[in-house]
CSV table of C-alpha atoms in Angstrom, one decimal:
chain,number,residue,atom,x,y,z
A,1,UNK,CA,5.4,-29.9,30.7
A,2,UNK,CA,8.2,-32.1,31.4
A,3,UNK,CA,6.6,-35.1,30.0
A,4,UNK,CA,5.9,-33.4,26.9
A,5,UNK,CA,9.8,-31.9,26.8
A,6,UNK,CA,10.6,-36.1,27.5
A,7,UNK,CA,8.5,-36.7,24.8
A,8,UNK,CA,9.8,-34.5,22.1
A,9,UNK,CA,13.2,-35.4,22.9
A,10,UNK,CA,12.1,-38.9,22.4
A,11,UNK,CA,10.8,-37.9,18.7
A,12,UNK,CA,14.0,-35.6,17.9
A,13,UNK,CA,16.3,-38.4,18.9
A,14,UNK,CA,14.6,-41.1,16.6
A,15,UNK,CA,14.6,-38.4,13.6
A,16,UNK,CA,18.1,-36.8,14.2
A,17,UNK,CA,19.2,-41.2,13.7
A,18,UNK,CA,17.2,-41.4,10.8
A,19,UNK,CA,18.5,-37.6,9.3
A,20,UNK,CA,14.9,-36.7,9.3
A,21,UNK,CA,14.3,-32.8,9.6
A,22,UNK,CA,12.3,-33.0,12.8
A,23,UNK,CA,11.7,-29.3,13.0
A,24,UNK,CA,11.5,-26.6,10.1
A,25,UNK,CA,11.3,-23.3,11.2
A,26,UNK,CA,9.8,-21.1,7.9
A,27,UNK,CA,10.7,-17.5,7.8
A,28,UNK,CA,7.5,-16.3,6.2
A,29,UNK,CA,8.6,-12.8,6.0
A,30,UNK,CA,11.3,-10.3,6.0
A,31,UNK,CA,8.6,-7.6,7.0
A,32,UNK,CA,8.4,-5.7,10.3
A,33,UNK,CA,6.5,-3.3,12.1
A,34,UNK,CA,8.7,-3.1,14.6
A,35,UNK,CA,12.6,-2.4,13.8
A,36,UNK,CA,14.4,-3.6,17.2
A,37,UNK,CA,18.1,-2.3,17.2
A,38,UNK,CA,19.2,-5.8,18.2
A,39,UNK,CA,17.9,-7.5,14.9
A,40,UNK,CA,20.2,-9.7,12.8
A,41,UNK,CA,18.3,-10.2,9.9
A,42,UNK,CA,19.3,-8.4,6.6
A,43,UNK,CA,16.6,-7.2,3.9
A,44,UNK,CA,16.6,-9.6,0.8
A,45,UNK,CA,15.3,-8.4,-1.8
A,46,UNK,CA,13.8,-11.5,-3.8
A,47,UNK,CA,10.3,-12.4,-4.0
A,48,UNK,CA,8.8,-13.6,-1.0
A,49,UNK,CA,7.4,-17.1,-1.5
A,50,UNK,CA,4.0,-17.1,-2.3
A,51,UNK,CA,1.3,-19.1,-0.1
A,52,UNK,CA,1.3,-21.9,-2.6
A,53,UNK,CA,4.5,-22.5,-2.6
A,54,UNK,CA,4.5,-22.7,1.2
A,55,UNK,CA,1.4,-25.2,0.7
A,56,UNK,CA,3.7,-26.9,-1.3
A,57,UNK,CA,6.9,-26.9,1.1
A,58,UNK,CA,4.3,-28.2,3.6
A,59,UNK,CA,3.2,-31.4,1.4
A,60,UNK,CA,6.9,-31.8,1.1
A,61,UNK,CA,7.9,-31.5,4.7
A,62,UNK,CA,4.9,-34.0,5.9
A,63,UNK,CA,6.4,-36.4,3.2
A,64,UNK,CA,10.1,-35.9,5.1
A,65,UNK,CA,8.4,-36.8,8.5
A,66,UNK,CA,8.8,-33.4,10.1
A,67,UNK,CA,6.5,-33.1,13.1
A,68,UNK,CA,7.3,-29.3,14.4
A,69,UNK,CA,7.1,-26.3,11.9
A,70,UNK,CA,7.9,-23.2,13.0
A,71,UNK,CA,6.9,-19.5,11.7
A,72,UNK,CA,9.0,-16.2,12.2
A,73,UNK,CA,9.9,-13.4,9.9
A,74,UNK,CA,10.1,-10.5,10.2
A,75,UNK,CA,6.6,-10.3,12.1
A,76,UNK,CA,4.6,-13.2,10.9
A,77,UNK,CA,0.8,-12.0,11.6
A,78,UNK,CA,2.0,-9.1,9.3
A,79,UNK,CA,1.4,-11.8,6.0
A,80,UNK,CA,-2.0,-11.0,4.8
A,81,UNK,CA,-2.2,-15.3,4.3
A,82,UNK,CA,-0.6,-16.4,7.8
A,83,UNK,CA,-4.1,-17.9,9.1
A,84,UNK,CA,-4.6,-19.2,5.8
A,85,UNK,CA,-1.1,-21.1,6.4
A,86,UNK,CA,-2.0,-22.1,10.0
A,87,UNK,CA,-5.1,-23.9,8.9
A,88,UNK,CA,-3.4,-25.7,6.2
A,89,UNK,CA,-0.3,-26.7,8.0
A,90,UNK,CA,-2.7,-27.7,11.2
A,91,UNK,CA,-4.9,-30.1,8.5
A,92,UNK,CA,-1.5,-31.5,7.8
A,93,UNK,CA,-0.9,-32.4,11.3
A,94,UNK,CA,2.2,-30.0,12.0
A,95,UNK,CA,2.8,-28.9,15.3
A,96,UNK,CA,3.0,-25.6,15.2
A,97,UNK,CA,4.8,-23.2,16.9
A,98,UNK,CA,4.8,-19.1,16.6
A,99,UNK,CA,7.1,-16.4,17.3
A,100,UNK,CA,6.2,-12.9,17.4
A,101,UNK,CA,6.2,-9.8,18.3
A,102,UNK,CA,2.6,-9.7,19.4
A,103,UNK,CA,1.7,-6.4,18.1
A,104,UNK,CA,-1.1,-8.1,15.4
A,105,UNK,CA,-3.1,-10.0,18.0
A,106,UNK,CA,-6.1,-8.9,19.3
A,107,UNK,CA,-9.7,-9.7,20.1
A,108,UNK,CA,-10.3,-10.6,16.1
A,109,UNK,CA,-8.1,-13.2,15.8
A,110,UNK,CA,-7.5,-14.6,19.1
A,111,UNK,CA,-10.5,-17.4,18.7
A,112,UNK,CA,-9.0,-18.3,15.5
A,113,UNK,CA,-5.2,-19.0,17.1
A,114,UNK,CA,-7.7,-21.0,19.8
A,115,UNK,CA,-8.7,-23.0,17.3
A,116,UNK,CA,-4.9,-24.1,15.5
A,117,UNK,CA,-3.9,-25.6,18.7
A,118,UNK,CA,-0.4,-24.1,18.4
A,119,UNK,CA,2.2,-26.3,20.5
A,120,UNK,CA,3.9,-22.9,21.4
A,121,UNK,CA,3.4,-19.3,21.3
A,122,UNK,CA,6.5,-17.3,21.7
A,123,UNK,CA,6.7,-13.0,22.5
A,124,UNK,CA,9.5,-11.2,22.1
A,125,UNK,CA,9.0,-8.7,25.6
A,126,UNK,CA,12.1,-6.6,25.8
A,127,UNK,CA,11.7,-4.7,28.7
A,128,UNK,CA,9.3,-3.9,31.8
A,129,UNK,CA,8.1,-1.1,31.0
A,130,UNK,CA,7.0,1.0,27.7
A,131,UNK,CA,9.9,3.2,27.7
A,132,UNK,CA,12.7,0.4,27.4
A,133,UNK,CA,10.9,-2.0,25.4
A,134,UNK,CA,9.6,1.4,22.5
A,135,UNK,CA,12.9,2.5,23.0
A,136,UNK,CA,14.6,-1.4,21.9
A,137,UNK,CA,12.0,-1.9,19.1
A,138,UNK,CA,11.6,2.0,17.6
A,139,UNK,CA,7.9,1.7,17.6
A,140,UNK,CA,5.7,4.1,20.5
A,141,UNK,CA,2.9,1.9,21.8
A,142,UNK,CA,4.6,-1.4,21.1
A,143,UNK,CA,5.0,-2.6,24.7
A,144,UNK,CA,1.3,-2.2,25.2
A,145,UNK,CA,-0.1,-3.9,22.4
A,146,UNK,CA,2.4,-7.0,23.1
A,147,UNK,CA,1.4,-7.2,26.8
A,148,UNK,CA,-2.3,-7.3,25.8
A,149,UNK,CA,-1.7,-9.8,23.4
A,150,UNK,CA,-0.2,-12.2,26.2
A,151,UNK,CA,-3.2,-10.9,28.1
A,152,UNK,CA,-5.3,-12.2,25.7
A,153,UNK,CA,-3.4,-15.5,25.1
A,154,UNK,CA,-3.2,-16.8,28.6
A,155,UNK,CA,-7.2,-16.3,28.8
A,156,UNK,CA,-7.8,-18.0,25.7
A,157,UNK,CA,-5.7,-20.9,27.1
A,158,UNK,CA,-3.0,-20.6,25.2
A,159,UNK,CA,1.0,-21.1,26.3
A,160,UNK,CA,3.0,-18.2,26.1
A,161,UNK,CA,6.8,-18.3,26.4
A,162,UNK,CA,8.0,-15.0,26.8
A,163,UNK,CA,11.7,-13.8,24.6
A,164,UNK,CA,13.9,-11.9,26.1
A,165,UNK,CA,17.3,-10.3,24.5
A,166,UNK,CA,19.2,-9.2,27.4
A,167,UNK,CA,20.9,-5.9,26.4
A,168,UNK,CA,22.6,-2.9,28.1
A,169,UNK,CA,19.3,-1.1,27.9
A,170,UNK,CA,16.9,-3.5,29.5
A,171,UNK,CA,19.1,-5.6,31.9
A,172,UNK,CA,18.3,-3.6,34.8
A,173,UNK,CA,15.0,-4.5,34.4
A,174,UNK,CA,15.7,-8.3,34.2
A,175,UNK,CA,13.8,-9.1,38.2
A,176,UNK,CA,10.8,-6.8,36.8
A,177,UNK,CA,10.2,-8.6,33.7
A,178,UNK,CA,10.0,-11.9,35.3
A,179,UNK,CA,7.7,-10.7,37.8
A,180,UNK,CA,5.8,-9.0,35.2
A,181,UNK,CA,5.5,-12.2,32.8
A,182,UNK,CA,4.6,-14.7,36.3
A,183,UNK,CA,2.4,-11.7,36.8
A,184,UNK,CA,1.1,-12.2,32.8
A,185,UNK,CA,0.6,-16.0,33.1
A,186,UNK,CA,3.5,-17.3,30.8
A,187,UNK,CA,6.6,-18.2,30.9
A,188,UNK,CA,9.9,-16.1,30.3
A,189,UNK,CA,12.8,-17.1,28.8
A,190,UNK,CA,16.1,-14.6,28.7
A,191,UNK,CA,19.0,-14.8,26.3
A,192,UNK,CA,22.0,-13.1,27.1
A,193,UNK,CA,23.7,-13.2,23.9
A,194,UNK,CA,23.0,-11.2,21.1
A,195,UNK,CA,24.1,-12.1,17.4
A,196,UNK,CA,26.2,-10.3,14.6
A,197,UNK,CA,23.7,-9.4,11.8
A,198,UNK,CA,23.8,-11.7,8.7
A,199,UNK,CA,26.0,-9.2,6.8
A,200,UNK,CA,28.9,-10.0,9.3
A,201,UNK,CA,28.1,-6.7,10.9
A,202,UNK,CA,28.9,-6.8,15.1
A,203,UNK,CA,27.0,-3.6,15.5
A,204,UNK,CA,24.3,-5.3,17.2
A,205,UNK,CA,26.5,-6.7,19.6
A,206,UNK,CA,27.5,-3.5,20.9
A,207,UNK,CA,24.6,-3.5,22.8
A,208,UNK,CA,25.8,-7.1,24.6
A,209,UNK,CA,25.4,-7.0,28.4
A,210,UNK,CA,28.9,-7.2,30.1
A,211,UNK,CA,30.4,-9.7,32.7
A,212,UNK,CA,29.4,-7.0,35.4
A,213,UNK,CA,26.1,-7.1,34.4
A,214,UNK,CA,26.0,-11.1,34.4
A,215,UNK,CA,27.1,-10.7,37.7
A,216,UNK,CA,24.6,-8.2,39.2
A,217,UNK,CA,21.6,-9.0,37.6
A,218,UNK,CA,21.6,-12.9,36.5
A,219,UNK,CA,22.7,-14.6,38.6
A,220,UNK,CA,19.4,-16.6,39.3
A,221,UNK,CA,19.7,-16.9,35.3
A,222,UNK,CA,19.6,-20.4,34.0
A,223,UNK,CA,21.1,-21.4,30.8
A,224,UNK,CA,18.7,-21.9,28.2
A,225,UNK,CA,20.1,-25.1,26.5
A,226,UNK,CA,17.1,-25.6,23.8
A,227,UNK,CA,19.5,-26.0,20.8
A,228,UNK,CA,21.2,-28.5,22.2
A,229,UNK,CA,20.3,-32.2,22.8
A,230,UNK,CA,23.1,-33.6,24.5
A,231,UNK,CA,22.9,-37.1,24.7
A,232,UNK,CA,25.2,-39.6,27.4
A,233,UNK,CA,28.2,-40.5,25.9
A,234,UNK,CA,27.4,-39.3,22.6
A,235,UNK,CA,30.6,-38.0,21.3
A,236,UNK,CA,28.3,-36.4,18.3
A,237,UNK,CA,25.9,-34.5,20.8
A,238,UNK,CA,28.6,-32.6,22.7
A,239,UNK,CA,29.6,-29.1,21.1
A,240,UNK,CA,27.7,-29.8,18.3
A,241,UNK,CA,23.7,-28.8,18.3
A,242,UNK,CA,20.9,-29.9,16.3
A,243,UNK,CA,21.4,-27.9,13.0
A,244,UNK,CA,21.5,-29.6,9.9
A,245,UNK,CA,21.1,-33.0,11.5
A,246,UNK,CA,17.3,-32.7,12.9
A,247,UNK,CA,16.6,-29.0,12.3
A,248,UNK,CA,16.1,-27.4,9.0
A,249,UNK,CA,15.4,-23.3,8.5
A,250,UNK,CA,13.8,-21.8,5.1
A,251,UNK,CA,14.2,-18.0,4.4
A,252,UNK,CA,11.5,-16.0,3.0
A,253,UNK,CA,12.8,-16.5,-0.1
A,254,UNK,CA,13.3,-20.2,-0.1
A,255,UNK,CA,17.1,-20.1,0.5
A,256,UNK,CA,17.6,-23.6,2.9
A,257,UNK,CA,19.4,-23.3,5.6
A,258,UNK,CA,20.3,-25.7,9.0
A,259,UNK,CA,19.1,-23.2,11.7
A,260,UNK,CA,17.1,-19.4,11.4
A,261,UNK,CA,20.9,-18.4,13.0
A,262,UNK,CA,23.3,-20.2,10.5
A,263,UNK,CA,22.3,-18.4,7.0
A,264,UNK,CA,24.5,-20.9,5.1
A,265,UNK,CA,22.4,-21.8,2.1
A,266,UNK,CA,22.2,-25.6,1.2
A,267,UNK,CA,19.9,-24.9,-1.4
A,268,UNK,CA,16.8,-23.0,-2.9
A,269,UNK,CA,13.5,-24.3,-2.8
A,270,UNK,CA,12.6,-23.0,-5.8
A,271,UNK,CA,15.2,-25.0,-7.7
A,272,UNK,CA,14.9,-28.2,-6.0
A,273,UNK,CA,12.7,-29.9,-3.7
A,274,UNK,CA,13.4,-29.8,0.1
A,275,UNK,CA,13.7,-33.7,0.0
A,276,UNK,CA,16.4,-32.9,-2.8
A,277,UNK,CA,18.3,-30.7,-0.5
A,278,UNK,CA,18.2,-32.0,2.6
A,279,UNK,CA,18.9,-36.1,1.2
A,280,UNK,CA,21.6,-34.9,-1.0
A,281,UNK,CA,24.3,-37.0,-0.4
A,282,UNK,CA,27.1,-34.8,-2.1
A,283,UNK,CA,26.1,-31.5,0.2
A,284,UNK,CA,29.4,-31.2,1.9
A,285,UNK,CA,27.8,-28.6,4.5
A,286,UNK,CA,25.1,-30.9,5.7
A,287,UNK,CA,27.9,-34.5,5.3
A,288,UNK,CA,29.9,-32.0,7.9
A,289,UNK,CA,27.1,-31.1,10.2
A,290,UNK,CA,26.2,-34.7,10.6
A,291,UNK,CA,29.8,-36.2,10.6
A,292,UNK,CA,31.2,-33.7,12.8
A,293,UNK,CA,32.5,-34.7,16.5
A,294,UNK,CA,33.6,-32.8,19.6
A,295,UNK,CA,37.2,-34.6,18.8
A,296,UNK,CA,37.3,-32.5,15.3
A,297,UNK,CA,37.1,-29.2,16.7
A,298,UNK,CA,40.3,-28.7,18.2
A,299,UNK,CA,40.2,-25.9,20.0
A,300,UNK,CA,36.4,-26.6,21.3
A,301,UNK,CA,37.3,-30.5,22.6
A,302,UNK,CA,40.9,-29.4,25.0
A,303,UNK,CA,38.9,-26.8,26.3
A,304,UNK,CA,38.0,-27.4,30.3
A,305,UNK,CA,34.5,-26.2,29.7
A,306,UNK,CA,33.6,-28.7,27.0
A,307,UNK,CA,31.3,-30.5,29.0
A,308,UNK,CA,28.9,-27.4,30.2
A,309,UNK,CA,29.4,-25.8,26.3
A,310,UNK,CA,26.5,-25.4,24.6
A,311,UNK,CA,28.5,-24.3,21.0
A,312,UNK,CA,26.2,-22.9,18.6
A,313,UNK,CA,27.2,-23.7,15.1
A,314,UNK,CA,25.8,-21.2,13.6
A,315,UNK,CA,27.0,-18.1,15.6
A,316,UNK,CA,30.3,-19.9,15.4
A,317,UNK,CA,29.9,-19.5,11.3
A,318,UNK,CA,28.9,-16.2,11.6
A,319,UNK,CA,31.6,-15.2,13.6
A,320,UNK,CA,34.4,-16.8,11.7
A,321,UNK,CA,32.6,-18.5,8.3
A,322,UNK,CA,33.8,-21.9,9.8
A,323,UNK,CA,31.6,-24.7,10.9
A,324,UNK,CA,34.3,-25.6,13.1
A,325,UNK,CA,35.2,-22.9,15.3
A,326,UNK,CA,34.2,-22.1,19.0
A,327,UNK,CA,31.5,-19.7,19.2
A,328,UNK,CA,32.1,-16.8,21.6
A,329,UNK,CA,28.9,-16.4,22.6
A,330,UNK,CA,28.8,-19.8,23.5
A,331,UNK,CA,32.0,-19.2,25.0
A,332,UNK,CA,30.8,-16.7,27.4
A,333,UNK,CA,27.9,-18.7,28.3
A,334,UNK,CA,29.7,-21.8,29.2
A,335,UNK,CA,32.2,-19.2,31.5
A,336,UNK,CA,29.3,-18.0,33.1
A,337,UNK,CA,28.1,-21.4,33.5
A,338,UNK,CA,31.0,-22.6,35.1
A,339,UNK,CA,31.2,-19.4,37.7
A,340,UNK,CA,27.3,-20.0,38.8
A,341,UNK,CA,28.6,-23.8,39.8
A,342,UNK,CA,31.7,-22.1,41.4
A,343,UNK,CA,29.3,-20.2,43.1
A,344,UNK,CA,27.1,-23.0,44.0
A,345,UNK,CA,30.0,-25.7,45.5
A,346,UNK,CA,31.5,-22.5,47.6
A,347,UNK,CA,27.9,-22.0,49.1
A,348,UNK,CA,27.9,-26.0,49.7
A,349,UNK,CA,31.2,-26.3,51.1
A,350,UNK,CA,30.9,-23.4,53.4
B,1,UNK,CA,-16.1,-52.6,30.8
B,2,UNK,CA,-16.8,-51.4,27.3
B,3,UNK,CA,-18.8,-52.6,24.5
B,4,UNK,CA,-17.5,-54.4,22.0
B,5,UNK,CA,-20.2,-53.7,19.8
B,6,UNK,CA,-19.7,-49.6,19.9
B,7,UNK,CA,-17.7,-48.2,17.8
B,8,UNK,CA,-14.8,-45.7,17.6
B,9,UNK,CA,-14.9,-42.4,16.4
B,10,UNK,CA,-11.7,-40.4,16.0
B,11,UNK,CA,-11.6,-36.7,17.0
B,12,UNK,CA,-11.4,-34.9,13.2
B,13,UNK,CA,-9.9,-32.1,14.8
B,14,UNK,CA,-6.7,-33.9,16.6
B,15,UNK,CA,-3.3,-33.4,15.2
B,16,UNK,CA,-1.3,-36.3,15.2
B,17,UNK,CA,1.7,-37.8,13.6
B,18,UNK,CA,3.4,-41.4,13.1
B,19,UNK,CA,6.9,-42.3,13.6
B,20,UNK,CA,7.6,-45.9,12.9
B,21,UNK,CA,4.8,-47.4,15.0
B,22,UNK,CA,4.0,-44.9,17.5
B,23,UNK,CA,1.7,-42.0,17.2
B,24,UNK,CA,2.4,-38.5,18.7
B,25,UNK,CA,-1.0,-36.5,18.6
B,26,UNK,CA,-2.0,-32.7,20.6
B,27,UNK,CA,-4.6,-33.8,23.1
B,28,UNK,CA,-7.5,-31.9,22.8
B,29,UNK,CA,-6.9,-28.6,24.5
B,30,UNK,CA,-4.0,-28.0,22.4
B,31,UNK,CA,-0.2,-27.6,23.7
B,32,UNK,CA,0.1,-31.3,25.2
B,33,UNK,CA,1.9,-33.7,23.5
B,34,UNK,CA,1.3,-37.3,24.1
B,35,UNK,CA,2.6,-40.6,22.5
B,36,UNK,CA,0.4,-43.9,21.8
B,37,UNK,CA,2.4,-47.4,21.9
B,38,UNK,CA,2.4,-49.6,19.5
B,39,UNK,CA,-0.8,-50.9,19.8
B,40,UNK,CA,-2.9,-47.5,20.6
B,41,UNK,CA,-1.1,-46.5,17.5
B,42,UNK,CA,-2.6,-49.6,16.0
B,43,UNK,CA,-6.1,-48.6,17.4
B,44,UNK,CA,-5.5,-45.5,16.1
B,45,UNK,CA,-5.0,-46.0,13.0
B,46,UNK,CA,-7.7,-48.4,12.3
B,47,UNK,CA,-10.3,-46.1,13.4
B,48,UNK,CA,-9.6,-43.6,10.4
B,49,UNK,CA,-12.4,-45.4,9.6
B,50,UNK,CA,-15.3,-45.8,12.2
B,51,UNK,CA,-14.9,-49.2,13.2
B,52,UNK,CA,-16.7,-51.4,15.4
B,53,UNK,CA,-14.4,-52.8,18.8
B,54,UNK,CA,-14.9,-56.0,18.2
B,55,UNK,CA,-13.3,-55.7,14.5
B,56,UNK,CA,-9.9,-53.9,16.6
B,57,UNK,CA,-9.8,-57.3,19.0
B,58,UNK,CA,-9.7,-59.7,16.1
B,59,UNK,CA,-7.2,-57.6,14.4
B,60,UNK,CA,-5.2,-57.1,17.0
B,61,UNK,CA,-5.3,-60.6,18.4
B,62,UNK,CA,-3.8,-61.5,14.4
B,63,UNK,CA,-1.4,-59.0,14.0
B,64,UNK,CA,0.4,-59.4,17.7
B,65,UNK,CA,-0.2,-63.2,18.0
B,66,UNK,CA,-1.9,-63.0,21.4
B,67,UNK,CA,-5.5,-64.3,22.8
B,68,UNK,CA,-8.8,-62.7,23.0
B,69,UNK,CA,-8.8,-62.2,26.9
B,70,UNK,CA,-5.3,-60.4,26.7
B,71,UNK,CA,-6.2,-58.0,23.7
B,72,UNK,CA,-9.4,-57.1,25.8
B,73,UNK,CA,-7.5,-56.3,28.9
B,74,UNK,CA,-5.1,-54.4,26.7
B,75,UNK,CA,-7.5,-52.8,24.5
B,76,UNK,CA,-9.7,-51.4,27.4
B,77,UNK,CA,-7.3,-49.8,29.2
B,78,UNK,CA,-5.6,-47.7,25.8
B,79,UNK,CA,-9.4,-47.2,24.7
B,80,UNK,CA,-10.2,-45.6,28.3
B,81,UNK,CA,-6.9,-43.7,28.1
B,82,UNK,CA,-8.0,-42.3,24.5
B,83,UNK,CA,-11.4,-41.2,25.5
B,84,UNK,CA,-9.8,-39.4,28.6
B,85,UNK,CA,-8.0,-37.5,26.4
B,86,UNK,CA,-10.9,-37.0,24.1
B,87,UNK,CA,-9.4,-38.0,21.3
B,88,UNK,CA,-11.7,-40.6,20.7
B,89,UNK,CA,-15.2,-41.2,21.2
B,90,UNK,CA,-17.6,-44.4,21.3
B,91,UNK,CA,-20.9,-44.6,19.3
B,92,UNK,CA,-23.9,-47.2,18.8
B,93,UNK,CA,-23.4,-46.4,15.0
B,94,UNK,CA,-20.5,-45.9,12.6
């Protein structure tokens, strides 16, 4: 696993030079059968784009030298075409990688996701037992049909990475969900932060865990940096992430963005290419994603937690519809960061 | 030692990619990401079209400027690698 995480670092860091879009993550859908309270996503109501014109986004993306595409929604095994999309994009030689809610996989098509050699398969679990995890996604039954879908997954020989949101209603349960995903055969992943919605809403985040809870529940908890690529003395990699510069995000709709978090549209697909829009040297969004420095956002670079910060952009746009703000979300991360190593030199000094 | 008179088959079902001279291709069991140098990227390449070994070792002796006996050594080795991973295979015929 490491090797392979050494290895796609390798690739990321030779595109993000060249401004290649080293991963696209397609949003095939804004459609759910689940509708978690935590959700950030808005409903548009455009037409969806149409599995030739994501044949055709894949022709252009192979021609842009992207090696990872990724699929969410909404709940991508709910698009009548998705397999249809997974065998062309696999012919192409994309890596692929999934995230969903589970719910969709079963016996039927479990041979078939065998078959597209995904490079990842990410669940969203969000909590250990049916109660919590119904109660967060508003569907009875849910929990079930997602834990037999990792079931089914890990025996196939399949990776499963395992989502977490962390929220007031499931962070009690954070010790029995990782037990029950080792217990599964994946891996989990927990994030404590949870977004505004894309109409600026913070409704969502009401249902944020607190400092308290940080502090009696996580703190075994370690920081999921995966946005990030910080590089050694790479005044470019620090506060900054990979949005824009190696990472590229289209909606269901086509809108372009730099990450499936930052819904600042640099284009349509439907009026230009994605070459078009992602070369175009007169895009001030993506000329400021790529220039930008730690030393050009004030407050970020005097803050004494600079160095542990792992600033999302895009949550730092949503927040304050500025590409150079601090995030507060990545503000509260890097504060809890900095308390686990307080933590840690007490123990080692005592 | 292998025969320079078999030739290599590539695995239809691999997924791979190229950046500048390397390839990047999911060994395959799926999920593993590996990358081929330079020159298994070479060997790689020129077996899009079932070629015979002994066609790679003159090529490759050509294109890097090197002699037969250090291709060979090189060339065995990354061939033995690819058909660990079974990403390759070796037949009598093209």
């Amino acid at each position: 696993m490491e090797s392979q995480q050494n290895i796609l670092k390798y690739i990321e860091e030779k595109c993000r030079k060249k401004n290649l879009p080293f991963s696209v993550i397609l949003e095939l859908t804004g459609n759910c059968n689940l509708s978690c309270s935590h959700c950030y996503r808005i409903n548009d109501n455009r037409q969806e784009l149409t599995y030739s014109e994501i044949t055709d986004i894949l022709d252009q993306l192979v021609t842009c030298g992207t090696f990872i595409v990724g699929y969410t929604g909404g709940e991508i095994f709910s698009r009548p075409d998705f397999f249809d999309i997974l065998t062309y994009a696999k012919k192409k030689g994309f890596f692929q990688i999934l995230l969903t809610n589970g719910t969709l996989i079963n016996r039927d098509n479990i041979a078939f996701l065998k078959e597209i050699k995904p490079l990842g398969l990410e669940i969203s679990l969000l909590g250990a037992v049916p109660e919590t995890h119904d109660g967060i996604t508003g569907v009875s039954g849910s929990f079930e049909k997602t834990v037999s879908a990792i079931k089914l997954l890990v025996e196939a020989g399949i990776r499963v990475v395992t989502k977490t949101a962390l929220m007031k209603s499931n962070i009690s349960e954070y010790g029995r969900m990782k037990t029950l995903v080792k217990k599964l055969g994946a891996d989990a992943r927990f994030n404590p932060s949870i977004l505004p919605r894309f109409d600026g809403s913070t409704e969502p985040q009401e249902q944020a865990i607190t400092w308290d809870d940080r502090k009696l529940f996580l703190k075994d908890d370690i920081p999921d940096k995966s946005c990030h690529m910080r590089i050694e003395n790479d005044d470019k990699s620090l506060l900054t992430c990979k949005a824009g510069k190696s990472l590229a995000c289209i909606s269901p709709c086509g809108d372009v963005c730099p990450c499936v978090v930052f819904p600042l549209k640099l284009g349509n697909i439907r009026e230009k290419t994605f070459k078009q829009i992602w070369h175009d040297p007169d895009n001030d969004i993506l000329n400021e994603l790529r220039r930008m420095k730690a030393s050009d956002l004030d407050k970020c670079y005097s803050c004494s937690m600079r160095n542990i910060c792992s600033r999302c952009t895009g949550s730092a746009y949503l927040e304050h519809k500025s590409l150079r703000a601090p995030s507060s979300i990545a503000c509260e991360g890097a504060k809890w960061e900095s308390y686990l190593m307080s933590i840690k030199d007490g123990e080692a000094s005592s | 030692m292998i025969s320079l008179e078999k030739y290599i088959i590539r695995d239809s079902e691999a997924i791979w990619r190229m950046l500048d001279d390397e390839a990047f291709i999911i060994d395959r069991a799926g999920g593993e990401i590996f990358a081929l140098n330079k020159t298994a990227a070479y060997i790689w390449e020129m077996a899009e079209e079932n070629i015979a070994i002994s066609k790679i070792l003159k090529s490759i002796c050509n294109r890097f400027d090197i002699d037969e006996k250090t291709a060979l050594d090189d060339i065995t080795e990354l061939i033995s690698e690819m058909l660990e991973k079974q990403i390759i295979s070796l037949n009598d015929q093209p």
